[in-house]
Short mmCIF file of C-alpha atoms in Angstrom, two decimals:
data_model
loop_
_atom_site.label_atom_id
_atom_site.label_comp_id
_atom_site.label_asym_id
_atom_site.label_seq_id
_atom_site.Cartn_x
_atom_site.Cartn_y
_atom_site.Cartn_z
CA MET A 1 53.25 31.53 -74.98
CA LYS A 2 54.07 27.95 -73.60
CA ILE A 3 53.69 26.71 -70.18
CA ASP A 4 56.78 24.78 -68.87
CA SER A 5 57.39 22.17 -66.62
CA LYS A 6 57.48 23.74 -63.84
CA GLY A 7 53.91 25.35 -64.27
CA ASN A 8 51.95 22.56 -65.09
CA MET A 9 53.48 20.83 -62.17
CA ILE A 10 51.42 24.31 -60.11
CA VAL A 11 48.40 23.56 -61.83
CA GLY A 12 48.10 19.61 -61.97
CA THR A 13 49.29 20.28 -57.84
CA THR A 14 46.10 22.98 -57.16
CA ALA A 15 43.46 20.97 -58.86
CA ILE A 16 44.02 18.12 -56.85
CA LEU A 17 44.92 19.82 -54.15
CA ILE A 18 40.67 21.95 -55.54
CA VAL A 19 39.73 18.47 -55.40
CA ALA A 20 40.73 17.59 -52.28
CA LEU A 21 38.89 19.98 -50.57
CA LEU A 22 35.72 19.09 -53.09
CA LEU A 23 35.69 15.94 -51.65
CA ILE A 24 36.50 17.06 -48.05
CA CYS A 25 33.90 19.26 -48.15
CA ILE A 26 31.11 16.67 -49.44
CA PHE A 27 32.17 14.27 -46.67
CA VAL A 28 32.37 16.83 -44.33
CA VAL A 29 28.30 18.17 -45.63
CA THR A 30 27.38 14.43 -45.76
CA SER A 31 29.00 13.50 -41.62
CA ILE A 32 26.96 16.44 -40.43
CA ASN A 33 23.40 15.35 -41.91
CA TYR A 34 24.27 11.69 -41.23
CA ILE A 35 25.11 13.11 -36.99
CA GLN A 36 21.87 15.04 -37.50
CA ASP A 37 19.41 12.25 -38.81
CA GLU A 38 21.60 10.01 -35.27
CA ASN A 39 21.34 12.33 -33.04
CA ILE A 40 16.95 12.42 -34.36
CA ASP A 41 16.73 8.81 -34.31
CA SER A 42 18.21 8.84 -30.97
CA LYS A 43 15.80 11.17 -29.42
CA SER A 44 13.12 9.56 -31.14
CA ASN A 45 14.16 6.38 -29.54
CA ASP A 46 14.91 7.37 -26.45
CA ASN A 47 11.15 9.11 -26.16
CA PHE A 48 9.74 5.95 -27.26
CA LYS A 49 11.61 3.94 -24.85
CA TYR A 50 10.32 6.69 -21.97
CA ILE A 51 6.29 6.39 -23.16
CA VAL A 52 7.21 2.25 -22.93
CA ASP A 53 9.00 2.37 -19.07
CA ASP A 54 6.48 4.32 -18.02
CA TYR A 55 3.18 2.41 -18.93
CA THR A 56 4.68 -1.04 -18.25
CA GLN A 57 6.02 1.05 -14.48
CA ASN A 58 2.28 1.97 -14.03
CA LEU A 59 0.95 -1.57 -14.86
CA GLU A 60 1.76 -2.24 -10.96
CA ILE A 61 -0.60 -0.20 -9.83
CA LEU A 62 -3.25 -0.41 -12.16
CA GLY A 63 -3.34 -4.11 -11.24
CA ARG A 64 -3.79 -3.28 -7.99
CA ASP A 65 -7.05 -0.80 -8.87
CA ALA A 66 -8.30 -3.96 -10.45
CA ILE A 67 -7.46 -5.64 -8.05
CA ALA A 68 -9.70 -3.18 -5.28
CA LYS A 69 -12.40 -3.20 -8.02
CA ALA A 70 -13.19 -6.34 -7.14
CA THR A 71 -13.18 -6.05 -3.17
CA SER A 72 -15.75 -3.14 -4.04
CA LYS A 73 -17.85 -5.55 -5.27
CA VAL A 74 -18.00 -7.42 -2.80
CA TYR A 75 -18.78 -4.30 -0.50
CA ASN A 76 -21.65 -3.22 -2.50
CA GLY A 77 -22.70 -6.91 -2.31
CA LEU A 78 -22.09 -8.57 -5.06
CA PRO A 79 -20.60 -12.18 -5.86
CA VAL A 80 -17.29 -12.51 -7.31
CA LEU A 81 -17.80 -16.11 -8.75
CA ASP A 82 -14.62 -16.41 -10.24
CA SER A 83 -12.16 -13.50 -8.88
CA ARG A 84 -9.30 -14.47 -11.12
CA ASP A 85 -11.89 -13.36 -14.61
CA GLN A 86 -13.33 -10.55 -12.36
CA ILE A 87 -9.95 -8.73 -12.10
CA LYS A 88 -8.81 -9.86 -15.83
CA LYS A 89 -12.14 -8.17 -16.93
CA ASN A 90 -11.36 -4.83 -14.42
CA LEU A 91 -7.72 -4.35 -15.52
CA ASN A 92 -8.94 -4.73 -19.57
CA ASN A 93 -11.30 -1.99 -18.95
CA ILE A 94 -8.47 0.45 -16.85
CA LEU A 95 -5.70 -0.21 -19.38
CA ASP A 96 -8.39 0.25 -22.20
CA GLU A 97 -8.82 3.96 -20.42
CA LYS A 98 -4.87 3.86 -20.37
CA ASN A 99 -4.10 3.16 -23.81
CA ASN A 100 -6.22 6.12 -24.69
CA GLU A 101 -4.82 8.17 -22.49
CA TYR A 102 -1.38 7.69 -23.91
CA GLU A 103 -2.48 7.71 -27.45
CA LYS A 104 -3.52 11.03 -27.14
CA ARG A 105 -0.62 12.30 -25.32
CA TYR A 106 2.24 10.75 -27.00
CA GLY A 107 0.71 9.58 -30.42
CA VAL A 108 1.58 5.71 -29.99
CA LYS A 109 -1.01 2.92 -30.56
CA ILE A 110 -1.20 0.42 -28.39
CA THR A 111 -2.90 -3.18 -27.39
CA SER A 112 -3.18 -4.89 -24.68
CA GLU A 113 -4.65 -8.04 -23.46
CA THR A 114 -4.20 -9.49 -19.56
CA VAL A 115 -3.05 -13.03 -19.84
CA SER A 116 -3.82 -14.28 -16.88
CA VAL A 117 -3.98 -13.19 -12.59
CA GLU A 118 -2.22 -15.94 -10.85
CA ASN A 119 -1.43 -16.45 -7.05
CA THR A 120 2.19 -16.07 -5.16
CA ASP A 121 4.85 -17.40 -3.64
CA SER A 122 3.60 -14.95 -1.28
CA PRO A 123 0.00 -14.26 0.15
CA TRP A 124 0.32 -10.43 -0.60
CA LYS A 125 1.42 -10.36 -3.27
CA VAL A 126 -0.60 -10.85 -7.15
CA LEU A 127 0.57 -11.64 -10.23
CA PHE A 128 -0.57 -10.27 -13.53
CA ARG A 129 0.57 -10.92 -17.32
CA VAL A 130 -0.59 -7.92 -19.70
CA LYS A 131 0.06 -8.99 -23.37
CA LEU A 132 1.37 -6.06 -24.87
CA LYS A 133 2.01 -4.87 -28.12
CA MET A 134 3.12 -0.89 -28.68
CA GLU A 135 3.67 1.60 -31.68
CA LYS A 136 4.83 4.51 -32.66
CA GLY A 137 6.39 5.56 -36.03
CA ASN A 138 8.48 2.76 -36.41
CA GLU A 139 9.69 2.16 -33.15
CA LYS A 140 7.68 -1.32 -31.86
CA PHE A 141 7.41 -3.19 -28.33
CA SER A 142 5.89 -5.81 -27.80
CA LYS A 143 6.00 -7.83 -24.79
CA ILE A 144 4.08 -10.74 -22.34
CA VAL A 145 4.88 -8.10 -19.54
CA GLU A 146 5.07 -9.51 -15.89
CA LYS A 147 4.54 -7.91 -12.86
CA ASN A 148 3.45 -8.09 -9.40
CA ALA A 149 0.76 -5.99 -7.85
CA SER A 150 0.57 -5.36 -3.55
CA VAL A 151 -3.23 -6.00 -1.99
CA GLU A 152 -1.78 -4.54 1.40
CA GLY A 153 -3.59 -1.69 2.26
CA LEU A 154 -6.71 -3.04 0.19
CA ARG A 155 -9.90 -4.30 2.84
CA ASP A 156 -10.12 -7.92 3.29
CA PRO A 157 -12.85 -9.35 1.29
CA LEU A 158 -13.63 -12.62 2.99
CA PRO A 159 -16.18 -11.41 5.79
CA ILE A 160 -18.50 -9.73 3.46
CA ALA A 161 -18.63 -12.44 0.80
CA LYS A 162 -18.64 -14.73 3.22
CA LEU A 163 -21.55 -14.02 5.87
CA THR A 164 -22.97 -11.29 2.77
CA VAL A 165 -24.43 -7.19 3.18
CA LEU A 166 -27.57 -8.72 4.10
CA SER A 167 -26.26 -10.58 7.69
CA GLY A 168 -25.63 -6.95 8.88
CA ILE A 169 -22.03 -6.96 9.74
CA LEU A 170 -20.64 -3.55 9.74
CA THR A 171 -17.51 -1.71 8.25
CA TYR A 172 -15.84 1.33 10.37
CA ASP A 173 -12.66 2.60 12.21
CA ASN A 174 -11.24 0.02 10.46
CA GLN A 175 -13.24 -2.66 11.50
CA ILE A 176 -14.80 -5.94 11.05
CA HIS A 177 -17.46 -5.06 13.55
CA TYR A 178 -19.87 -8.34 13.02
CA LYS A 179 -22.52 -7.94 15.34
CA THR A 180 -24.43 -10.40 15.73
CA ALA A 181 -23.96 -11.94 12.18
CA LEU A 182 -21.33 -13.89 13.21
CA SER A 183 -22.31 -15.90 15.84
CA ALA A 184 -25.75 -16.36 13.36
CA TYR A 185 -23.61 -18.29 11.94
CA MET A 186 -22.74 -20.56 14.03
CA VAL A 187 -26.29 -21.07 14.87
CA LEU A 188 -26.43 -21.58 11.46
CA HIS A 189 -23.86 -24.21 11.24
CA ASN A 190 -24.62 -26.01 14.46
CA LEU A 191 -21.59 -25.42 16.22
CA ASP A 192 -19.79 -24.62 20.36
CA SER A 193 -21.21 -21.50 22.02
CA PRO A 194 -21.69 -19.08 19.78
CA GLU A 195 -22.96 -16.37 22.02
CA SER A 196 -18.67 -15.79 21.90
CA TYR A 197 -18.25 -14.30 19.04
CA ILE A 198 -21.47 -11.92 19.01
CA GLU A 199 -19.87 -8.08 18.74
CA ALA A 200 -16.77 -10.13 17.61
CA THR A 201 -13.86 -7.15 16.11
CA ALA A 202 -11.46 -8.21 13.41
CA PRO A 203 -9.22 -5.74 10.95
CA LEU A 204 -10.58 -4.38 8.14
CA ILE A 205 -7.56 -3.16 5.98
CA ILE A 206 -4.90 -5.84 4.92
CA GLN A 207 -1.30 -5.55 7.15
CA LYS A 208 1.26 -7.94 6.79
CA CYS A 209 2.85 -8.46 10.32
CA PRO A 210 6.19 -7.16 11.50
CA TYR A 211 6.68 -9.91 13.84
CA ASP A 212 8.85 -12.59 12.08
CA PRO A 213 9.54 -15.44 13.54
CA TYR A 214 5.50 -15.47 15.07
CA VAL A 215 6.43 -17.11 18.13
CA HIS A 216 7.41 -13.75 19.41
CA HIS A 217 4.12 -12.83 19.97
CA GLY A 218 4.18 -13.76 23.80
CA ASP A 219 7.06 -11.81 24.33
CA SER A 220 5.65 -9.04 25.86
CA GLY A 221 2.96 -6.46 25.02
CA VAL A 222 3.92 -8.10 21.05
CA LEU A 223 0.42 -9.88 21.01
CA ASP A 224 -1.41 -6.27 22.23
CA ASP A 225 0.19 -4.44 19.56
CA CYS A 226 -0.55 -6.73 17.13
CA LEU A 227 -4.15 -6.72 17.91
CA GLN A 228 -3.74 -3.11 18.38
CA ASN A 229 -3.27 -2.41 14.60
CA GLY A 230 -4.61 -5.49 13.09
CA TYR A 231 -2.18 -7.38 11.57
CA PHE A 232 -2.61 -10.37 8.87
CA HIS A 233 -0.62 -13.71 9.63
CA GLU A 234 0.76 -16.14 6.52
CA SER A 235 -0.72 -18.88 7.18
CA ALA A 236 -0.45 -22.29 5.06
CA ASP A 237 -4.25 -23.08 6.13
CA GLY A 238 -5.77 -19.52 5.68
CA SER A 239 -6.77 -18.39 2.22
CA CYS A 240 -5.25 -16.61 -0.34
CA TYR A 241 -6.73 -12.87 -1.37
CA LEU A 242 -7.72 -14.06 -5.26
CA CYS A 243 -9.43 -17.16 -2.88
CA ARG A 244 -11.08 -14.74 -0.08
CA LEU A 245 -12.69 -12.52 -2.56
CA GLU A 246 -14.30 -15.71 -3.55
CA GLY A 247 -15.96 -16.34 0.59
CA LYS A 248 -13.38 -19.14 0.44
CA GLY A 249 -12.45 -19.23 4.23
CA LYS A 250 -9.97 -21.55 3.16
CA CYS A 251 -8.20 -22.55 -0.01
CA PRO A 252 -5.38 -25.13 -1.91
CA HIS A 253 -3.10 -21.89 -1.55
CA TYR A 254 -0.45 -20.11 0.15
CA GLY A 255 -2.51 -17.37 2.18
CA PHE A 256 -2.96 -15.58 5.22
CA GLU A 257 -5.15 -15.84 8.72
CA VAL A 258 -5.93 -12.88 10.62
CA PHE A 259 -7.48 -12.84 14.48
CA ILE A 260 -11.32 -12.79 14.70
CA GLN A 261 -11.21 -11.38 18.40
CA THR A 262 -14.13 -11.64 21.26
CA HIS A 263 -15.73 -9.52 23.96
CA THR A 264 -16.74 -11.47 25.93
CA PRO A 265 -17.27 -12.66 29.78
CA LEU A 266 -18.00 -16.14 28.70
CA LYS A 267 -15.23 -18.64 29.72
CA ASN A 268 -16.78 -21.63 27.80
CA GLU A 269 -14.93 -23.38 24.97
CA SER A 270 -16.01 -22.65 21.53
CA LEU A 271 -14.30 -22.39 17.74
CA SER A 272 -11.03 -21.19 17.68
CA CYS A 273 -10.47 -17.38 16.73
CA SER A 274 -8.26 -17.59 13.52
CA ASP A 275 -10.64 -16.15 10.69
CA HIS A 276 -10.44 -19.90 8.09
CA VAL A 277 -10.73 -21.96 11.36
CA VAL A 278 -14.05 -19.98 11.96
CA PHE A 279 -14.95 -19.64 8.44
CA ALA A 280 -14.29 -23.76 7.04
CA ASP A 281 -11.97 -25.69 9.26
CA HIS A 282 -14.69 -25.29 12.59
CA TYR A 283 -12.11 -26.45 15.32
CA ASN A 284 -12.41 -25.24 19.16
CA GLY A 285 -10.31 -23.18 20.98
CA GLU A 286 -9.67 -21.75 24.15
CA LYS A 287 -9.56 -18.24 25.92
CA ILE A 288 -6.05 -17.90 26.56
CA ASP A 289 -6.99 -15.36 29.75
CA PRO A 290 -10.17 -17.07 31.25
CA ASP A 291 -10.53 -13.87 33.26
CA ASP A 292 -10.11 -11.28 29.87
CA TRP A 293 -12.67 -10.15 28.00
CA ASN A 294 -11.50 -10.34 25.17
CA SER A 295 -8.83 -12.64 25.39
CA LEU A 296 -8.99 -14.09 22.35
CA ILE A 297 -10.01 -18.26 21.99
CA LEU A 298 -7.24 -20.13 20.23
CA ASP A 299 -6.90 -24.33 19.95
CA SER A 300 -3.32 -25.70 21.60
CA SER A 301 -1.13 -25.53 17.82
CA HIS A 302 -2.02 -22.08 17.25
CA ARG A 303 -0.25 -20.83 20.62
CA LYS A 304 2.11 -22.77 19.91
CA LYS A 305 2.69 -21.21 16.63
CA TYR A 306 1.99 -17.98 18.28
CA GLY A 307 4.42 -18.16 21.18
CA LEU A 308 1.33 -18.60 23.55
CA TRP A 309 1.58 -22.15 24.85
CA GLU A 310 1.48 -21.74 29.52
CA ASP A 311 4.32 -22.75 30.65
CA GLY A 312 4.55 -26.44 32.89
#
Protein backbone atom coordinates (compact mmCIF):
# COMPACT_ATOMS: atom_id res chain seq x y z
CA MET A 1 0.00 0.00 0.00
CA LYS A 2 1.48 3.33 -1.02
CA ILE A 3 1.09 6.61 0.73
CA ASP A 4 0.18 9.34 -1.73
CA SER A 5 1.82 12.77 -1.79
CA LYS A 6 -0.86 14.16 0.48
CA GLY A 7 -0.03 11.59 3.10
CA ASN A 8 3.68 12.32 2.79
CA MET A 9 2.96 15.97 3.47
CA ILE A 10 0.96 15.12 6.56
CA VAL A 11 3.71 12.84 7.90
CA GLY A 12 6.40 15.42 7.15
CA THR A 13 4.44 18.20 8.81
CA THR A 14 3.79 16.06 11.84
CA ALA A 15 7.50 15.22 12.14
CA ILE A 16 8.43 18.88 11.93
CA LEU A 17 5.89 19.76 14.60
CA ILE A 18 7.21 17.02 16.87
CA VAL A 19 10.80 18.21 16.43
CA ALA A 20 9.74 21.81 17.03
CA LEU A 21 7.85 20.81 20.13
CA LEU A 22 10.88 18.93 21.42
CA LEU A 23 13.08 21.95 20.79
CA ILE A 24 10.60 24.21 22.59
CA CYS A 25 10.52 21.82 25.55
CA ILE A 26 14.31 21.73 25.68
CA PHE A 27 14.42 25.52 25.50
CA VAL A 28 11.83 25.91 28.27
CA VAL A 29 13.60 23.44 30.57
CA THR A 30 16.97 25.10 29.92
CA SER A 31 15.50 28.53 30.53
CA ILE A 32 13.90 27.43 33.81
CA ASN A 33 17.20 25.98 35.01
CA TYR A 34 19.01 29.16 33.97
CA ILE A 35 16.51 31.36 35.79
CA GLN A 36 16.79 29.19 38.89
CA ASP A 37 20.59 29.44 38.75
CA GLU A 38 20.32 33.20 38.33
CA ASN A 39 17.99 33.43 41.32
CA ILE A 40 20.45 31.44 43.41
CA ASP A 41 23.31 33.70 42.32
CA SER A 42 21.17 36.78 42.98
CA LYS A 43 20.28 35.60 46.47
CA SER A 44 23.93 34.78 47.10
CA ASN A 45 25.00 38.23 45.90
CA ASP A 46 22.36 39.95 48.03
CA ASN A 47 23.38 37.96 51.09
CA PHE A 48 27.06 38.80 50.65
CA LYS A 49 26.23 42.48 50.03
CA TYR A 50 24.22 42.53 53.25
CA ILE A 51 27.18 41.10 55.20
CA VAL A 52 29.58 43.68 53.70
CA ASP A 53 27.20 46.58 54.39
CA ASP A 54 26.51 45.39 57.94
CA TYR A 55 30.22 45.07 58.72
CA THR A 56 31.28 48.41 57.22
CA GLN A 57 28.41 50.30 58.86
CA ASN A 58 29.57 48.98 62.24
CA LEU A 59 33.07 50.40 61.73
CA GLU A 60 31.97 53.83 62.99
CA ILE A 61 30.80 52.35 66.30
CA LEU A 62 33.86 50.10 66.58
CA GLY A 63 36.17 53.06 65.94
CA ARG A 64 34.48 54.98 68.73
CA ASP A 65 34.94 51.96 71.00
CA ALA A 66 38.66 51.99 70.18
CA ILE A 67 38.90 55.66 71.20
CA ALA A 68 36.98 54.95 74.40
CA LYS A 69 39.44 52.17 75.29
CA ALA A 70 42.33 54.63 74.93
CA THR A 71 40.46 57.07 77.19
CA SER A 72 39.92 54.33 79.78
CA LYS A 73 43.65 53.66 79.75
CA VAL A 74 44.28 57.28 80.70
CA TYR A 75 41.67 57.15 83.47
CA ASN A 76 43.30 53.99 84.79
CA GLY A 77 46.51 55.96 85.32
CA LEU A 78 48.45 54.71 82.30
CA PRO A 79 49.96 57.20 79.83
CA VAL A 80 49.05 57.22 76.15
CA LEU A 81 52.22 58.39 74.41
CA ASP A 82 50.96 57.96 70.84
CA SER A 83 47.17 58.13 70.72
CA ARG A 84 46.90 57.29 67.04
CA ASP A 85 49.00 54.16 67.39
CA GLN A 86 47.16 53.16 70.57
CA ILE A 87 43.76 53.55 68.91
CA LYS A 88 44.95 51.58 65.85
CA LYS A 89 45.99 48.71 68.12
CA ASN A 90 42.69 48.90 69.99
CA LEU A 91 40.67 48.86 66.79
CA ASN A 92 42.65 45.97 65.28
CA ASN A 93 41.98 43.91 68.40
CA ILE A 94 38.28 44.78 68.27
CA LEU A 95 38.12 43.91 64.56
CA ASP A 96 39.84 40.56 65.12
CA GLU A 97 37.06 39.60 67.52
CA LYS A 98 34.42 40.90 65.11
CA ASN A 99 35.97 38.95 62.21
CA ASN A 100 35.77 35.69 64.17
CA GLU A 101 32.17 36.46 65.04
CA TYR A 102 31.23 37.04 61.40
CA GLU A 103 33.00 33.88 60.25
CA LYS A 104 31.06 31.77 62.75
CA ARG A 105 27.75 33.48 62.03
CA TYR A 106 27.90 33.99 58.26
CA GLY A 107 30.71 31.75 57.05
CA VAL A 108 32.60 34.71 55.61
CA LYS A 109 36.37 35.01 55.93
CA ILE A 110 37.51 38.53 56.86
CA THR A 111 40.93 40.10 57.19
CA SER A 112 41.24 43.71 58.33
CA GLU A 113 43.92 46.23 59.19
CA THR A 114 43.60 49.77 60.50
CA VAL A 115 45.63 51.87 58.08
CA SER A 116 45.35 55.23 59.85
CA VAL A 117 43.67 57.26 62.58
CA GLU A 118 43.51 60.96 61.69
CA ASN A 119 42.05 64.32 62.60
CA THR A 120 39.32 65.81 60.46
CA ASP A 121 38.16 69.37 59.77
CA SER A 122 35.74 68.87 62.67
CA PRO A 123 37.14 68.52 66.21
CA TRP A 124 34.14 66.31 67.04
CA LYS A 125 35.11 63.59 64.55
CA VAL A 126 38.06 61.21 64.11
CA LEU A 127 38.72 59.60 60.72
CA PHE A 128 39.51 55.88 60.45
CA ARG A 129 40.84 54.11 57.37
CA VAL A 130 40.51 50.32 57.47
CA LYS A 131 41.87 47.94 54.83
CA LEU A 132 39.23 45.27 54.49
CA LYS A 133 39.07 41.94 52.63
CA MET A 134 36.01 39.70 52.76
CA GLU A 135 35.43 36.36 51.01
CA LYS A 136 32.57 33.89 50.91
CA GLY A 137 32.56 31.22 48.22
CA ASN A 138 33.08 32.95 44.89
CA GLU A 139 32.14 36.36 46.31
CA LYS A 140 34.94 38.77 47.22
CA PHE A 141 35.21 42.32 48.56
CA SER A 142 38.40 44.33 48.93
CA LYS A 143 38.57 48.02 49.79
CA ILE A 144 40.03 50.64 52.12
CA VAL A 145 36.94 51.84 54.01
CA GLU A 146 36.81 55.32 55.55
CA LYS A 147 34.59 56.12 58.52
CA ASN A 148 34.25 59.06 60.92
CA ALA A 149 33.73 58.33 64.60
CA SER A 150 32.30 60.93 66.97
CA VAL A 151 34.01 61.81 70.26
CA GLU A 152 30.84 63.39 71.65
CA GLY A 153 29.70 61.54 74.74
CA LEU A 154 33.23 60.40 75.63
CA ARG A 155 35.12 61.56 78.70
CA ASP A 156 37.59 64.41 78.35
CA PRO A 157 41.02 62.79 78.88
CA LEU A 158 43.07 65.99 79.11
CA PRO A 159 42.81 66.81 82.85
CA ILE A 160 43.74 63.27 83.92
CA ALA A 161 46.45 62.90 81.26
CA LYS A 162 47.94 66.26 82.21
CA LEU A 163 47.78 66.05 86.02
CA THR A 164 47.66 62.20 86.45
CA VAL A 165 45.38 60.28 88.81
CA LEU A 166 47.94 60.72 91.59
CA SER A 167 47.25 64.47 91.77
CA GLY A 168 44.01 63.96 93.69
CA ILE A 169 41.74 64.98 90.82
CA LEU A 170 38.29 63.35 91.06
CA THR A 171 35.45 62.64 88.64
CA TYR A 172 31.80 62.39 89.68
CA ASP A 173 28.43 63.93 88.82
CA ASN A 174 29.66 64.29 85.21
CA GLN A 175 32.29 66.78 86.36
CA ILE A 176 36.02 67.03 86.82
CA HIS A 177 36.71 68.08 90.42
CA TYR A 178 40.23 69.46 90.56
CA LYS A 179 40.33 69.81 94.36
CA THR A 180 43.91 71.08 94.98
CA ALA A 181 45.45 69.42 91.90
CA LEU A 182 45.16 72.45 89.63
CA SER A 183 46.41 74.95 92.19
CA ALA A 184 49.40 72.65 92.86
CA TYR A 185 50.09 72.59 89.12
CA MET A 186 50.00 76.40 89.06
CA VAL A 187 52.38 76.63 92.01
CA LEU A 188 54.77 74.27 90.23
CA HIS A 189 54.74 76.52 87.16
CA ASN A 190 54.95 79.81 89.10
CA LEU A 191 51.56 81.02 87.83
CA ASP A 192 49.60 83.87 89.43
CA SER A 193 47.04 83.34 92.17
CA PRO A 194 46.96 79.52 92.29
CA GLU A 195 44.58 79.72 95.26
CA SER A 196 41.86 80.94 92.88
CA TYR A 197 41.69 77.47 91.32
CA ILE A 198 41.28 75.46 94.53
CA GLU A 199 38.08 73.38 94.14
CA ALA A 200 37.74 74.35 90.48
CA THR A 201 35.46 72.20 88.30
CA ALA A 202 35.02 71.43 84.60
CA PRO A 203 32.75 69.23 82.45
CA LEU A 204 33.67 65.55 82.24
CA ILE A 205 31.75 64.52 79.10
CA ILE A 206 32.39 65.99 75.65
CA GLN A 207 29.27 67.84 74.48
CA LYS A 208 29.19 70.25 71.57
CA CYS A 209 27.83 73.66 72.49
CA PRO A 210 24.65 74.42 70.52
CA TYR A 211 25.00 78.19 70.92
CA ASP A 212 26.70 79.02 67.65
CA PRO A 213 27.95 81.63 66.86
CA TYR A 214 29.52 81.78 70.30
CA VAL A 215 28.96 85.50 70.66
CA HIS A 216 25.42 84.54 71.77
CA HIS A 217 26.87 83.52 75.15
CA GLY A 218 26.48 87.21 75.98
CA ASP A 219 22.69 86.89 75.58
CA SER A 220 20.60 86.58 78.70
CA GLY A 221 20.76 83.14 80.30
CA VAL A 222 22.95 81.52 77.63
CA LEU A 223 26.23 81.41 79.61
CA ASP A 224 24.46 79.99 82.66
CA ASP A 225 22.89 77.26 80.53
CA CYS A 226 26.23 76.52 78.85
CA LEU A 227 27.99 76.14 82.21
CA GLN A 228 25.17 74.08 83.70
CA ASN A 229 25.24 71.63 80.78
CA GLY A 230 29.02 71.56 80.47
CA TYR A 231 29.38 72.40 76.79
CA PHE A 232 32.65 72.37 74.84
CA HIS A 233 33.51 74.89 72.11
CA GLU A 234 35.46 74.71 68.86
CA SER A 235 38.81 76.45 69.09
CA ALA A 236 41.84 76.85 66.85
CA ASP A 237 43.93 77.18 70.02
CA GLY A 238 42.44 74.28 71.96
CA SER A 239 43.79 70.76 71.59
CA CYS A 240 42.04 68.02 69.61
CA TYR A 241 40.81 64.82 71.25
CA LEU A 242 43.74 62.76 69.99
CA CYS A 243 46.25 65.18 71.51
CA ARG A 244 44.21 65.50 74.71
CA LEU A 245 44.74 61.75 75.16
CA GLU A 246 48.48 62.46 75.19
CA GLY A 247 48.13 65.22 77.80
CA LYS A 248 48.74 68.09 75.38
CA GLY A 249 46.94 71.28 76.36
CA LYS A 250 47.62 72.75 72.94
CA CYS A 251 48.29 71.25 69.51
CA PRO A 252 48.54 72.22 65.81
CA HIS A 253 45.17 70.65 64.96
CA TYR A 254 41.75 72.26 65.07
CA GLY A 255 40.42 71.38 68.52
CA PHE A 256 38.11 72.59 71.25
CA GLU A 257 38.16 74.33 74.60
CA VAL A 258 36.10 74.20 77.75
CA PHE A 259 35.77 76.57 80.70
CA ILE A 260 37.41 75.57 83.98
CA GLN A 261 35.09 77.20 86.48
CA THR A 262 36.45 78.68 89.68
CA HIS A 263 34.46 78.90 92.90
CA THR A 264 36.31 81.54 94.88
CA PRO A 265 35.59 84.84 96.65
CA LEU A 266 38.99 86.14 95.55
CA LYS A 267 38.99 89.05 93.13
CA ASN A 268 42.65 89.04 92.13
CA GLU A 269 43.91 88.41 88.62
CA SER A 270 44.65 84.80 87.69
CA LEU A 271 44.84 82.48 84.70
CA SER A 272 42.13 82.88 82.09
CA CYS A 273 39.88 79.85 82.54
CA SER A 274 39.87 78.34 79.05
CA ASP A 275 41.53 74.95 79.48
CA HIS A 276 44.18 75.49 76.78
CA VAL A 277 45.21 78.68 78.59
CA VAL A 278 45.43 76.92 81.97
CA PHE A 279 47.35 73.93 80.62
CA ALA A 280 49.50 75.52 77.90
CA ASP A 281 49.29 79.24 77.08
CA HIS A 282 49.34 80.60 80.66
CA TYR A 283 48.03 84.15 80.31
CA ASN A 284 45.86 86.00 82.82
CA GLY A 285 42.31 87.21 82.92
CA GLU A 286 39.87 88.72 85.39
CA LYS A 287 36.49 87.75 86.75
CA ILE A 288 33.54 88.73 84.59
CA ASP A 289 31.67 89.56 87.79
CA PRO A 290 34.08 90.31 90.67
CA ASP A 291 31.35 89.75 93.26
CA ASP A 292 30.28 86.32 91.99
CA TRP A 293 32.11 83.35 93.52
CA ASN A 294 31.31 81.23 90.44
CA SER A 295 32.26 83.86 87.86
CA LEU A 296 34.50 82.84 84.98
CA ILE A 297 37.98 84.34 84.80
CA LEU A 298 38.50 85.45 81.18
CA ASP A 299 40.92 87.53 79.15
CA SER A 300 39.68 90.17 76.71
CA SER A 301 39.94 87.99 73.58
CA HIS A 302 37.82 85.21 75.07
CA ARG A 303 35.31 87.76 76.36
CA LYS A 304 34.92 89.04 72.80
CA LYS A 305 34.68 85.53 71.34
CA TYR A 306 31.78 84.70 73.66
CA GLY A 307 30.11 88.10 73.63
CA LEU A 308 30.96 88.76 77.26
CA TRP A 309 32.78 92.09 77.00
CA GLU A 310 31.55 95.07 78.99
CA ASP A 311 29.74 97.94 77.24
CA GLY A 312 31.27 101.35 77.20
